[in-house]
Amino acid sequence: MGIIAKYKTAPCQGACPAGVDVPRYIRFIRAGQFDLALAVIRERIPFPAVCGYACVHPCETMCARHQYDEPVAIRLLKRAAVEKGNFQVPLPTAAPTGKHVAVIGAGPGGLTAAYYLAGQGHQVTVLEARPQAGGMMRYSIPEYRLPNDVIDREIAVITDRNVVIKTNTRVASASELLASGYDAVLAATGAWVGSKTGAPTDAAAPIIDGVTFLEQVNTGQEQSIGQQVVVIGGGNTAIDAARAARRLGAAEVTVFYRRTRAEMPASPDEIQDALEEGVQIEFLVAPVQINPDSLVSTRMRLGEKDQSGRPRPVPISGSEFTTTFDLLIEAVGQSADASVLNLGVNANGTARVDHQTLATDQPGIFGGGDLVTGPASIIEAIAQGRLAAASIDRFLGGTGVIDEKLAEGIEAAAEEPAILGSERTRTYTISLTERLQGFGQVELGYDEILARNEAGRCLGCDIRDFSVEVDAARCKECGYCKEVCSLGIYEPTDTFNAQGYQPMQAVNTDKCVGCLRCFMICPDFAITIAGN
């Protein structure tokens, strides 16, 4: 197979914090070459299976297939690559450098950094306070979404690279590790401090924060939750806590969220699964007072946008109501606490670092993952781990180049994508009865045929090149082109043509995938699109 010319970075790859070459591995899946697909994924991340099961898939939000029908199921295809491909990909090794690195925290960020630093020849020891490695992947995501054996298998690949992981090892000071003989230290302890609603609360109320609740669930601790559970929050932690409560026997689980479903930060798929499992969601509701066995809440309406860009919820006077509960779970957010490692701390508890290098103000000590960003996603933590590894390698005298070529010089043949209107390939789930009987995996992955069919929907944006031009003299600034293009190609100019109109212009032509929607809707026939 010859080399396929790449014209550009596809939108999906650009949206991936770790820069996974999505179109390339999908082409291998389409060709039935799952080993090579897995190799491509592993070039950028050490957790292909974890991401295949539980990634928030920002790549799919930018998939150009939106212009035709539905985005490609990129996350599920990653999972297919892992399940159908050879997991034991040969990994390159470098000569030992004699440098020793300590990584505090065995979550996705810390383990990613350890993996790549070991690949550069450094001796890496990961120090983890909890009994098992995995961080939030293991202790915060229930097994019905991310099975523990998947995490174990991925961590085994990391330890096979001579990374030493010491569990039940709590670190009090990053600088003390440096003084003890390590050449560099990475602090990546995550964001484990659960936030409170701020509502006045009776000390006798049975309350637990979402992170602690999920950790107790995932470690098999006995839970006494009663029949009525109320969850406050709208993120994935809130939804996971609600779904876990149903599995633990709660007859009535209600989530209160202060905005509408459109603003809810939890994954739409997870929200839908929760509703199917009997979780009730009350939107535009906020807590006012927490009593020993009841919650007083108020109805809300949406006002002006706040700093986050979302509409601010405003209480509706006189709309208060009371809900009884046996357990209340506060899942309104979580935060980091870098002070426990004696690091410089920002106002929100995150570590103070140079965001270009992740270096702290103490030479040789770096921060990464949620400890720097605040609570984020697995793929964002992986990206932080990559950046930390590159920076630490440079600090230790290396090049800082950690990219690995595991499928170099091999390509799958480019083929025409599935036609307009081809529906996304659906996957199946276990029955509702099975779901509520335990924590078994809910979502079933693709078999080989389904995976190859779905891979056939990929447009191959990286190898498709189009030129787009707007005839400014003919354009009457209707804006239809901008309206129908989700790829951000069109913007108005700041000049006027001879007819007095402010014409549109094509400013991001490299994003064009040749769908011709703008061409067909233009009433002035002012757009020209040509394939190169």
Short mmCIF file of C-alpha atoms in Angstrom, two decimals:
data_model
loop_
_atom_site.label_atom_id
_atom_site.label_comp_id
_atom_site.label_asym_id
_atom_site.label_seq_id
_atom_site.Cartn_x
_atom_site.Cartn_y
_atom_site.Cartn_z
CA MET A 1 0.00 0.00 0.00
CA GLY A 2 1.30 3.41 -0.91
CA ILE A 3 1.31 6.61 1.03
CA ILE A 4 -1.92 8.61 0.86
CA ALA A 5 -1.40 12.34 0.46
CA LYS A 6 -2.85 14.34 3.34
CA TYR A 7 -4.00 17.83 2.46
CA LYS A 8 -4.98 18.97 5.93
CA THR A 9 -5.85 18.05 9.51
CA ALA A 10 -9.40 16.74 9.60
CA PRO A 11 -11.85 18.58 11.92
CA CYS A 12 -12.21 15.48 14.12
CA GLN A 13 -8.46 15.20 14.66
CA GLY A 14 -8.23 18.93 15.32
CA ALA A 15 -10.94 18.62 17.99
CA CYS A 16 -9.17 15.75 19.79
CA PRO A 17 -7.09 17.18 22.65
CA ALA A 18 -4.53 14.41 22.10
CA GLY A 19 -4.52 14.77 18.31
CA VAL A 20 -5.47 11.17 17.44
CA ASP A 21 -5.39 10.68 13.64
CA VAL A 22 -9.03 9.69 13.39
CA PRO A 23 -9.50 9.41 9.60
CA ARG A 24 -6.40 7.24 9.24
CA TYR A 25 -7.43 4.64 11.80
CA ILE A 26 -10.97 4.62 10.45
CA ARG A 27 -9.65 3.83 6.97
CA PHE A 28 -7.85 0.82 8.43
CA ILE A 29 -11.09 -0.32 10.09
CA ARG A 30 -12.95 0.03 6.81
CA ALA A 31 -10.32 -2.23 5.25
CA GLY A 32 -10.69 -4.75 8.08
CA GLN A 33 -7.16 -4.05 9.35
CA PHE A 34 -7.95 -3.63 13.04
CA ASP A 35 -4.37 -4.25 14.22
CA LEU A 36 -3.16 -1.26 12.22
CA ALA A 37 -6.10 0.87 13.35
CA LEU A 38 -5.13 0.19 16.96
CA ALA A 39 -1.50 1.01 16.20
CA VAL A 40 -2.50 4.42 14.82
CA ILE A 41 -4.55 5.20 17.93
CA ARG A 42 -1.67 4.13 20.18
CA GLU A 43 0.63 6.58 18.44
CA ARG A 44 -1.07 9.36 20.41
CA ILE A 45 -2.70 7.83 23.51
CA PRO A 46 -1.92 4.94 25.87
CA PHE A 47 -5.60 4.41 26.71
CA PRO A 48 -7.35 3.41 23.47
CA ALA A 49 -9.76 1.04 25.21
CA VAL A 50 -10.67 3.48 27.98
CA CYS A 51 -11.37 6.15 25.37
CA GLY A 52 -13.31 3.64 23.28
CA TYR A 53 -15.63 3.03 26.21
CA ALA A 54 -15.84 6.33 28.06
CA CYS A 55 -14.44 9.25 26.06
CA VAL A 56 -16.65 12.34 25.79
CA HIS A 57 -15.70 12.27 22.06
CA PRO A 58 -15.29 15.97 21.17
CA CYS A 59 -14.15 14.65 17.78
CA GLU A 60 -17.73 13.70 16.94
CA THR A 61 -19.04 17.20 17.58
CA MET A 62 -16.76 18.46 14.81
CA CYS A 63 -17.30 15.56 12.38
CA ALA A 64 -17.98 17.02 8.93
CA ARG A 65 -20.56 14.30 8.37
CA HIS A 66 -22.89 16.72 10.20
CA GLN A 67 -23.20 18.41 6.81
CA TYR A 68 -24.84 15.28 5.40
CA ASP A 69 -26.66 13.43 8.18
CA GLU A 70 -25.11 12.28 11.48
CA PRO A 71 -21.52 12.27 12.76
CA VAL A 72 -19.45 9.12 12.44
CA ALA A 73 -19.46 6.98 15.62
CA ILE A 74 -15.79 7.66 16.24
CA ARG A 75 -15.70 6.51 19.86
CA LEU A 76 -17.34 3.19 19.07
CA LEU A 77 -14.94 2.64 16.18
CA LYS A 78 -12.04 3.20 18.57
CA ARG A 79 -13.53 0.55 20.83
CA ALA A 80 -13.88 -1.77 17.83
CA ALA A 81 -10.20 -1.27 16.98
CA VAL A 82 -9.28 -2.37 20.51
CA GLU A 83 -11.66 -5.33 20.64
CA LYS A 84 -10.82 -6.63 17.16
CA GLY A 85 -7.16 -5.62 16.97
CA ASN A 86 -4.03 -7.07 18.56
CA PHE A 87 -3.73 -5.35 21.92
CA GLN A 88 -0.03 -6.17 22.36
CA VAL A 89 1.36 -3.61 19.92
CA PRO A 90 5.20 -3.65 19.87
CA LEU A 91 6.34 -0.44 21.53
CA PRO A 92 9.57 1.39 20.75
CA THR A 93 12.10 1.70 23.56
CA ALA A 94 14.95 4.11 24.14
CA ALA A 95 18.27 3.56 25.87
CA PRO A 96 18.18 4.29 29.63
CA THR A 97 19.01 7.90 30.46
CA GLY A 98 19.78 7.35 34.13
CA LYS A 99 17.17 9.97 35.04
CA HIS A 100 14.52 9.24 37.66
CA VAL A 101 11.02 10.79 37.56
CA ALA A 102 8.33 10.62 40.24
CA VAL A 103 4.71 10.94 39.19
CA ILE A 104 2.22 11.69 41.97
CA GLY A 105 -1.15 10.24 41.02
CA ALA A 106 -2.04 7.22 38.88
CA GLY A 107 -4.92 8.76 36.96
CA PRO A 108 -5.06 9.17 33.16
CA GLY A 109 -2.83 12.27 33.19
CA GLY A 110 -0.12 10.86 35.43
CA LEU A 111 -0.08 7.43 33.78
CA THR A 112 0.08 8.98 30.31
CA ALA A 113 3.09 11.04 31.30
CA ALA A 114 4.72 7.98 32.88
CA TYR A 115 4.14 5.94 29.71
CA TYR A 116 5.81 8.46 27.42
CA LEU A 117 8.64 9.32 29.81
CA ALA A 118 9.47 5.62 30.12
CA GLY A 119 9.46 5.46 26.32
CA GLN A 120 12.17 8.14 26.34
CA GLY A 121 14.36 5.96 28.54
CA HIS A 122 13.68 7.59 31.91
CA GLN A 123 13.04 5.52 35.04
CA VAL A 124 9.52 6.38 36.24
CA THR A 125 7.86 5.65 39.56
CA VAL A 126 4.17 6.45 40.02
CA LEU A 127 3.02 7.07 43.59
CA GLU A 128 -0.71 6.53 44.17
CA ALA A 129 -2.54 7.14 47.46
CA ARG A 130 -5.40 4.75 46.73
CA PRO A 131 -5.26 0.94 46.70
CA GLN A 132 -5.40 0.69 42.90
CA ALA A 133 -4.18 2.71 39.94
CA GLY A 134 -6.59 4.38 37.54
CA GLY A 135 -7.70 7.54 39.31
CA MET A 136 -11.10 8.85 38.29
CA MET A 137 -11.28 6.22 35.53
CA ARG A 138 -11.55 3.52 38.19
CA TYR A 139 -13.09 5.34 41.12
CA SER A 140 -15.54 7.73 39.48
CA ILE A 141 -16.87 6.00 36.35
CA PRO A 142 -19.18 3.06 37.11
CA GLU A 143 -18.41 -0.32 35.58
CA TYR A 144 -21.56 -0.28 33.46
CA ARG A 145 -19.72 2.37 31.42
CA LEU A 146 -16.06 1.41 31.93
CA PRO A 147 -15.28 -2.11 33.21
CA ASN A 148 -12.31 -2.44 35.56
CA ASP A 149 -10.72 -5.19 33.49
CA VAL A 150 -10.45 -2.73 30.59
CA ILE A 151 -8.54 -0.32 32.84
CA ASP A 152 -6.34 -3.12 34.17
CA ARG A 153 -5.40 -4.24 30.67
CA GLU A 154 -4.37 -0.74 29.65
CA ILE A 155 -2.33 -0.18 32.81
CA ALA A 156 -0.55 -3.49 32.20
CA VAL A 157 0.77 -2.11 28.91
CA ILE A 158 2.13 0.91 30.80
CA THR A 159 3.86 -1.20 33.48
CA ASP A 160 5.28 -3.42 30.72
CA ARG A 161 7.27 -0.33 29.77
CA ASN A 162 9.04 -0.63 33.13
CA VAL A 163 6.87 1.96 34.84
CA VAL A 164 6.73 1.18 38.57
CA ILE A 165 3.40 1.93 40.30
CA LYS A 166 3.35 2.08 44.09
CA THR A 167 -0.20 2.13 45.49
CA ASN A 168 -1.28 3.03 49.03
CA THR A 169 1.50 5.63 48.94
CA ARG A 170 0.43 9.12 49.92
CA VAL A 171 2.79 12.01 49.19
CA ALA A 172 2.85 15.06 51.45
CA SER A 173 5.21 17.28 49.48
CA ALA A 174 6.38 17.34 45.87
CA SER A 175 9.56 19.18 46.83
CA GLU A 176 10.49 16.47 49.34
CA LEU A 177 10.45 13.93 46.51
CA LEU A 178 12.80 16.13 44.53
CA ALA A 179 15.09 16.42 47.55
CA SER A 180 15.06 12.64 48.00
CA GLY A 181 16.84 12.08 44.69
CA TYR A 182 14.33 12.26 41.88
CA ASP A 183 15.44 14.39 38.93
CA ALA A 184 11.91 15.62 38.20
CA VAL A 185 8.45 15.36 39.77
CA LEU A 186 5.03 15.52 38.15
CA ALA A 187 2.04 16.29 40.39
CA ALA A 188 -1.13 14.87 38.83
CA THR A 189 -3.39 14.13 41.76
CA GLY A 190 -6.68 15.10 40.11
CA ALA A 191 -9.69 17.00 41.42
CA TRP A 192 -11.29 14.96 44.17
CA VAL A 193 -12.87 17.62 46.39
CA GLY A 194 -16.64 17.53 46.00
CA SER A 195 -18.40 20.90 45.86
CA LYS A 196 -21.43 21.89 47.95
CA THR A 197 -24.66 23.48 46.79
CA GLY A 198 -24.31 26.32 49.29
CA ALA A 199 -27.88 25.89 50.52
CA PRO A 200 -28.37 25.99 54.32
CA THR A 201 -28.07 22.42 55.52
CA ASP A 202 -29.10 20.62 58.70
CA ALA A 203 -26.20 18.61 60.09
CA ALA A 204 -28.47 15.58 60.50
CA ALA A 205 -29.29 15.37 56.80
CA PRO A 206 -27.99 12.20 55.06
CA ILE A 207 -25.81 13.87 52.41
CA ILE A 208 -22.85 12.68 50.37
CA ASP A 209 -20.98 14.34 47.53
CA GLY A 210 -21.10 12.72 44.11
CA VAL A 211 -17.39 11.86 43.86
CA THR A 212 -17.33 10.13 47.25
CA PHE A 213 -20.56 8.28 46.50
CA LEU A 214 -19.22 6.90 43.22
CA GLU A 215 -15.92 5.93 44.82
CA GLN A 216 -17.80 3.95 47.46
CA VAL A 217 -19.91 2.31 44.75
CA ASN A 218 -16.90 1.43 42.60
CA THR A 219 -14.97 -0.04 45.52
CA GLY A 220 -17.87 -2.22 46.59
CA GLN A 221 -18.56 -0.49 49.90
CA GLU A 222 -21.96 -1.30 51.32
CA GLN A 223 -24.45 1.48 50.62
CA SER A 224 -27.57 2.28 52.62
CA ILE A 225 -29.44 4.61 50.29
CA GLY A 226 -33.08 3.90 51.05
CA GLN A 227 -35.88 4.15 48.49
CA GLN A 228 -35.88 7.86 47.64
CA VAL A 229 -32.69 9.47 46.38
CA VAL A 230 -32.29 13.06 45.23
CA VAL A 231 -29.27 14.09 43.14
CA ILE A 232 -28.40 17.76 42.67
CA GLY A 233 -26.36 18.59 39.57
CA GLY A 234 -26.30 18.24 35.81
CA GLY A 235 -22.94 16.76 34.84
CA ASN A 236 -21.84 13.20 34.17
CA THR A 237 -21.09 12.70 37.87
CA ALA A 238 -24.71 13.52 38.71
CA ILE A 239 -26.07 11.19 36.04
CA ASP A 240 -23.67 8.38 37.01
CA ALA A 241 -24.66 8.77 40.66
CA ALA A 242 -28.35 8.64 39.76
CA ARG A 243 -27.95 5.54 37.59
CA ALA A 244 -25.83 3.86 40.27
CA ALA A 245 -28.51 4.59 42.88
CA ARG A 246 -31.11 2.85 40.73
CA ARG A 247 -28.84 -0.20 40.52
CA LEU A 248 -28.45 -0.19 44.29
CA GLY A 249 -32.21 -0.51 44.71
CA ALA A 250 -33.58 3.00 45.02
CA ALA A 251 -37.16 2.99 43.78
CA GLU A 252 -37.29 6.72 43.09
CA VAL A 253 -34.27 8.70 41.92
CA THR A 254 -34.72 12.35 40.96
CA VAL A 255 -32.09 14.67 39.52
CA PHE A 256 -32.57 18.40 40.09
CA TYR A 257 -30.81 20.69 37.63
CA ARG A 258 -31.07 24.46 37.66
CA ARG A 259 -31.05 24.98 33.89
CA THR A 260 -32.76 23.15 31.01
CA ARG A 261 -31.72 19.99 29.22
CA ALA A 262 -30.16 22.09 26.46
CA GLU A 263 -27.60 23.46 28.94
CA MET A 264 -27.02 20.21 30.81
CA PRO A 265 -23.30 19.37 30.62
CA ALA A 266 -23.79 15.61 30.94
CA SER A 267 -23.47 13.50 27.81
CA PRO A 268 -26.78 13.34 25.91
CA ASP A 269 -26.42 9.57 25.59
CA GLU A 270 -25.96 9.21 29.34
CA ILE A 271 -28.98 11.40 30.02
CA GLN A 272 -31.10 9.26 27.71
CA ASP A 273 -29.88 6.06 29.34
CA ALA A 274 -30.74 7.46 32.77
CA LEU A 275 -34.27 8.32 31.67
CA GLU A 276 -34.71 4.82 30.23
CA GLU A 277 -33.61 3.38 33.57
CA GLY A 278 -36.30 5.27 35.46
CA VAL A 279 -34.34 8.27 36.68
CA GLN A 280 -36.50 11.38 36.81
CA ILE A 281 -34.98 14.73 35.91
CA GLU A 282 -36.48 18.00 37.11
CA PHE A 283 -35.15 20.95 35.14
CA LEU A 284 -35.07 24.59 36.24
CA VAL A 285 -34.92 23.67 39.93
CA ALA A 286 -32.40 24.80 42.56
CA PRO A 287 -32.05 23.89 46.27
CA VAL A 288 -33.03 26.45 48.90
CA GLN A 289 -32.72 24.52 52.16
CA ILE A 290 -31.72 20.97 53.10
CA ASN A 291 -33.56 19.54 56.09
CA PRO A 292 -32.90 16.17 57.81
CA ASP A 293 -35.25 14.28 55.46
CA SER A 294 -36.51 16.82 52.94
CA LEU A 295 -35.25 19.30 50.39
CA VAL A 296 -36.84 22.70 49.83
CA SER A 297 -36.30 23.83 46.24
CA THR A 298 -37.37 26.71 44.05
CA ARG A 299 -38.35 26.84 40.41
CA MET A 300 -36.07 28.84 38.12
CA ARG A 301 -36.26 30.72 34.86
CA LEU A 302 -33.41 31.49 32.48
CA GLY A 303 -32.10 35.05 32.42
CA GLU A 304 -29.16 36.77 30.76
CA LYS A 305 -26.01 34.81 29.92
CA ASP A 306 -23.33 34.55 32.59
CA GLN A 307 -19.53 34.32 32.20
CA SER A 308 -19.79 30.71 31.03
CA GLY A 309 -21.94 31.80 28.10
CA ARG A 310 -24.97 29.95 29.43
CA PRO A 311 -28.18 31.69 30.51
CA ARG A 312 -28.18 32.50 34.21
CA PRO A 313 -30.88 30.71 36.23
CA VAL A 314 -33.08 33.15 38.17
CA PRO A 315 -35.36 32.07 41.07
CA ILE A 316 -39.10 32.45 40.60
CA SER A 317 -40.57 34.06 43.69
CA GLY A 318 -43.17 31.97 45.50
CA SER A 319 -42.40 28.76 43.60
CA GLU A 320 -40.82 26.82 46.47
CA PHE A 321 -41.73 23.15 46.97
CA THR A 322 -40.58 20.29 49.20
CA THR A 323 -39.24 16.85 48.28
CA THR A 324 -38.59 14.07 50.80
CA PHE A 325 -35.50 11.87 50.50
CA ASP A 326 -33.59 9.07 52.18
CA LEU A 327 -30.28 10.19 50.67
CA LEU A 328 -29.22 13.40 48.98
CA ILE A 329 -26.23 13.38 46.61
CA GLU A 330 -24.57 16.71 45.88
CA ALA A 331 -22.95 16.46 42.44
CA VAL A 332 -22.58 20.12 41.59
CA GLY A 333 -18.87 19.97 40.77
CA GLN A 334 -15.49 19.18 42.21
CA SER A 335 -12.18 20.93 42.62
CA ALA A 336 -8.47 20.35 42.98
CA ASP A 337 -6.36 21.12 46.04
CA ALA A 338 -2.72 21.65 45.08
CA SER A 339 -1.92 22.99 48.54
CA VAL A 340 -1.69 19.45 49.95
CA LEU A 341 1.51 19.00 47.91
CA ASN A 342 2.91 22.40 48.96
CA LEU A 343 2.54 23.78 45.44
CA GLY A 344 1.62 27.29 44.40
CA VAL A 345 -2.18 27.44 44.29
CA ASN A 346 -4.66 29.43 42.22
CA ALA A 347 -7.87 30.76 43.75
CA ASN A 348 -9.80 27.68 42.56
CA GLY A 349 -7.37 25.22 44.14
CA THR A 350 -5.53 24.26 40.96
CA ALA A 351 -1.74 24.23 40.75
CA ARG A 352 -0.10 27.40 39.48
CA VAL A 353 1.94 26.47 36.41
CA ASP A 354 3.25 27.82 33.13
CA HIS A 355 0.53 26.51 30.83
CA GLN A 356 2.96 26.16 27.92
CA THR A 357 5.25 23.80 29.81
CA LEU A 358 3.26 22.85 32.96
CA ALA A 359 6.31 23.85 35.04
CA THR A 360 5.62 25.17 38.54
CA ASP A 361 7.64 27.93 40.16
CA GLN A 362 9.80 25.21 41.75
CA PRO A 363 12.43 24.02 39.21
CA GLY A 364 12.02 20.34 38.44
CA ILE A 365 8.41 20.15 39.62
CA PHE A 366 5.57 20.07 37.10
CA GLY A 367 1.79 19.86 37.36
CA GLY A 368 -0.71 18.19 35.09
CA GLY A 369 -4.19 16.82 34.55
CA ASP A 370 -7.16 17.96 36.61
CA LEU A 371 -4.77 19.37 39.23
CA VAL A 372 -3.99 22.07 36.64
CA THR A 373 -7.16 22.31 34.54
CA GLY A 374 -9.75 21.60 37.21
CA PRO A 375 -12.21 18.74 36.57
CA ALA A 376 -12.07 17.81 32.90
CA SER A 377 -12.38 14.72 30.69
CA ILE A 378 -10.20 11.65 30.31
CA ILE A 379 -8.96 12.75 26.90
CA GLU A 380 -8.07 16.21 28.22
CA ALA A 381 -6.11 14.59 31.06
CA ILE A 382 -4.30 12.42 28.51
CA ALA A 383 -3.40 15.54 26.53
CA GLN A 384 -2.05 17.11 29.72
CA GLY A 385 0.01 13.98 30.36
CA ARG A 386 1.52 14.20 26.88
CA LEU A 387 2.44 17.86 27.39
CA ALA A 388 3.95 17.12 30.81
CA ALA A 389 6.01 14.22 29.41
CA ALA A 390 7.40 16.39 26.60
CA SER A 391 8.27 19.22 28.98
CA ILE A 392 9.89 16.95 31.57
CA ASP A 393 11.89 15.16 28.88
CA ARG A 394 13.27 18.51 27.69
CA PHE A 395 14.04 19.50 31.28
CA LEU A 396 16.03 16.27 31.65
CA GLY A 397 18.04 16.96 28.51
CA GLY A 398 15.92 15.17 25.93
CA THR A 399 14.32 16.47 22.74
CA GLY A 400 10.79 16.60 24.09
CA VAL A 401 9.60 14.68 21.02
CA ILE A 402 7.40 11.89 22.39
CA ASP A 403 5.40 11.03 19.26
CA GLU A 404 5.63 7.39 18.26
CA LYS A 405 5.28 5.90 14.78
CA LEU A 406 3.68 2.49 15.16
CA ALA A 407 2.17 2.18 11.67
CA GLU A 408 4.57 4.35 9.69
CA GLY A 409 4.52 4.08 5.90
CA ILE A 410 1.40 1.90 5.79
CA GLU A 411 -1.94 3.16 4.53
CA ALA A 412 -5.37 1.72 3.80
CA ALA A 413 -6.81 2.45 0.38
CA ALA A 414 -9.01 5.55 0.16
CA GLU A 415 -12.56 4.79 -0.96
CA GLU A 416 -15.65 6.87 -1.62
CA PRO A 417 -17.68 7.44 1.56
CA ALA A 418 -21.25 6.28 2.07
CA ILE A 419 -23.82 8.41 0.29
CA LEU A 420 -25.77 11.34 1.70
CA GLY A 421 -28.42 10.20 4.19
CA SER A 422 -26.58 7.08 5.38
CA GLU A 423 -27.68 6.61 8.97
CA ARG A 424 -25.22 6.17 11.80
CA THR A 425 -24.75 2.47 12.56
CA ARG A 426 -26.62 1.73 15.76
CA THR A 427 -25.30 -0.39 18.56
CA TYR A 428 -27.27 -2.43 21.04
CA THR A 429 -27.60 -2.37 24.83
CA ILE A 430 -28.47 -5.03 27.35
CA SER A 431 -32.10 -5.14 28.46
CA LEU A 432 -33.46 -2.72 31.03
CA THR A 433 -34.04 -5.59 33.44
CA GLU A 434 -30.41 -6.68 33.15
CA ARG A 435 -29.20 -3.11 33.61
CA LEU A 436 -30.92 -2.63 36.96
CA GLN A 437 -29.78 -6.00 38.32
CA GLY A 438 -26.14 -4.97 38.54
CA PHE A 439 -23.27 -3.02 37.05
CA GLY A 440 -22.73 -5.02 33.86
CA GLN A 441 -21.63 -3.24 30.69
CA VAL A 442 -24.70 -1.54 29.17
CA GLU A 443 -23.49 -0.66 25.70
CA LEU A 444 -22.54 -3.48 23.33
CA GLY A 445 -19.89 -2.66 20.77
CA TYR A 446 -19.78 -3.23 17.02
CA ASP A 447 -19.00 -6.57 15.47
CA GLU A 448 -16.58 -6.52 12.53
CA ILE A 449 -19.26 -6.03 9.88
CA LEU A 450 -20.96 -3.17 11.71
CA ALA A 451 -17.61 -1.50 12.43
CA ARG A 452 -16.57 -1.65 8.79
CA ASN A 453 -19.96 -0.33 7.68
CA GLU A 454 -19.75 2.61 10.06
CA ALA A 455 -16.16 3.31 9.04
CA GLY A 456 -17.45 3.57 5.48
CA ARG A 457 -19.37 6.70 6.45
CA CYS A 458 -16.14 8.63 7.13
CA LEU A 459 -15.58 11.39 4.58
CA GLY A 460 -11.79 11.25 4.83
CA CYS A 461 -11.58 15.01 5.25
CA ASP A 462 -7.79 14.89 5.58
CA ILE A 463 -7.37 13.65 2.00
CA ARG A 464 -10.22 15.60 0.37
CA ASP A 465 -9.33 19.06 -0.87
CA PHE A 466 -11.72 21.66 -2.27
CA SER A 467 -11.40 25.28 -3.29
CA VAL A 468 -14.28 27.63 -2.45
CA GLU A 469 -14.81 31.07 -3.95
CA VAL A 470 -17.54 33.68 -3.56
CA ASP A 471 -18.22 36.13 -6.39
CA ALA A 472 -18.36 39.32 -4.32
CA ALA A 473 -19.94 41.29 -7.17
CA ARG A 474 -22.95 38.94 -7.32
CA CYS A 475 -23.44 38.21 -3.59
CA LYS A 476 -26.43 39.95 -1.99
CA GLU A 477 -25.45 39.01 1.61
CA CYS A 478 -28.46 36.75 2.28
CA GLY A 479 -26.22 34.67 4.58
CA TYR A 480 -27.75 31.34 3.56
CA CYS A 481 -24.29 29.88 2.92
CA LYS A 482 -23.17 30.59 6.50
CA GLU A 483 -26.46 29.28 7.83
CA VAL A 484 -26.23 25.86 6.15
CA CYS A 485 -22.48 25.35 6.72
CA SER A 486 -21.61 23.98 10.16
CA LEU A 487 -17.90 24.02 9.37
CA GLY A 488 -17.35 27.76 9.76
CA ILE A 489 -16.28 28.43 6.19
CA TYR A 490 -18.25 31.62 5.53
CA GLU A 491 -18.02 35.05 7.14
CA PRO A 492 -19.18 38.49 5.93
CA THR A 493 -16.63 40.90 4.51
CA ASP A 494 -16.18 44.42 5.86
CA THR A 495 -16.58 46.02 2.43
CA PHE A 496 -19.50 46.70 0.09
CA ASN A 497 -19.92 45.74 -3.55
CA ALA A 498 -21.22 47.96 -6.35
CA GLN A 499 -24.81 46.97 -5.54
CA GLY A 500 -24.44 48.17 -1.94
CA TYR A 501 -24.34 44.71 -0.39
CA GLN A 502 -21.78 43.44 2.12
CA PRO A 503 -20.83 40.14 0.45
CA MET A 504 -19.82 36.90 2.15
CA GLN A 505 -16.35 35.42 1.84
CA ALA A 506 -14.87 31.93 2.22
CA VAL A 507 -12.36 32.23 5.04
CA ASN A 508 -11.71 28.60 6.03
CA THR A 509 -11.76 26.84 2.68
CA ASP A 510 -9.57 24.00 3.98
CA LYS A 511 -12.58 22.81 6.00
CA CYS A 512 -14.76 22.24 2.94
CA VAL A 513 -15.83 18.63 2.36
CA GLY A 514 -17.68 19.19 -0.91
CA CYS A 515 -21.22 18.68 0.38
CA LEU A 516 -22.42 21.51 -1.96
CA ARG A 517 -25.17 22.63 0.43
CA CYS A 518 -24.01 26.24 0.16
CA PHE A 519 -23.75 25.97 -3.60
CA MET A 520 -27.27 24.64 -3.94
CA ILE A 521 -28.89 27.16 -1.60
CA CYS A 522 -27.21 30.30 -2.97
CA PRO A 523 -29.94 32.31 -4.81
CA ASP A 524 -27.33 34.48 -6.55
CA PHE A 525 -25.23 31.60 -7.99
CA ALA A 526 -22.24 33.38 -6.44
CA ILE A 527 -20.44 30.33 -5.04
CA THR A 528 -17.96 28.15 -6.92
CA ILE A 529 -16.63 24.90 -5.46
CA ALA A 530 -14.03 22.75 -7.16
CA GLY A 531 -12.27 19.58 -6.08
CA ASN A 532 -8.49 19.58 -6.35
#
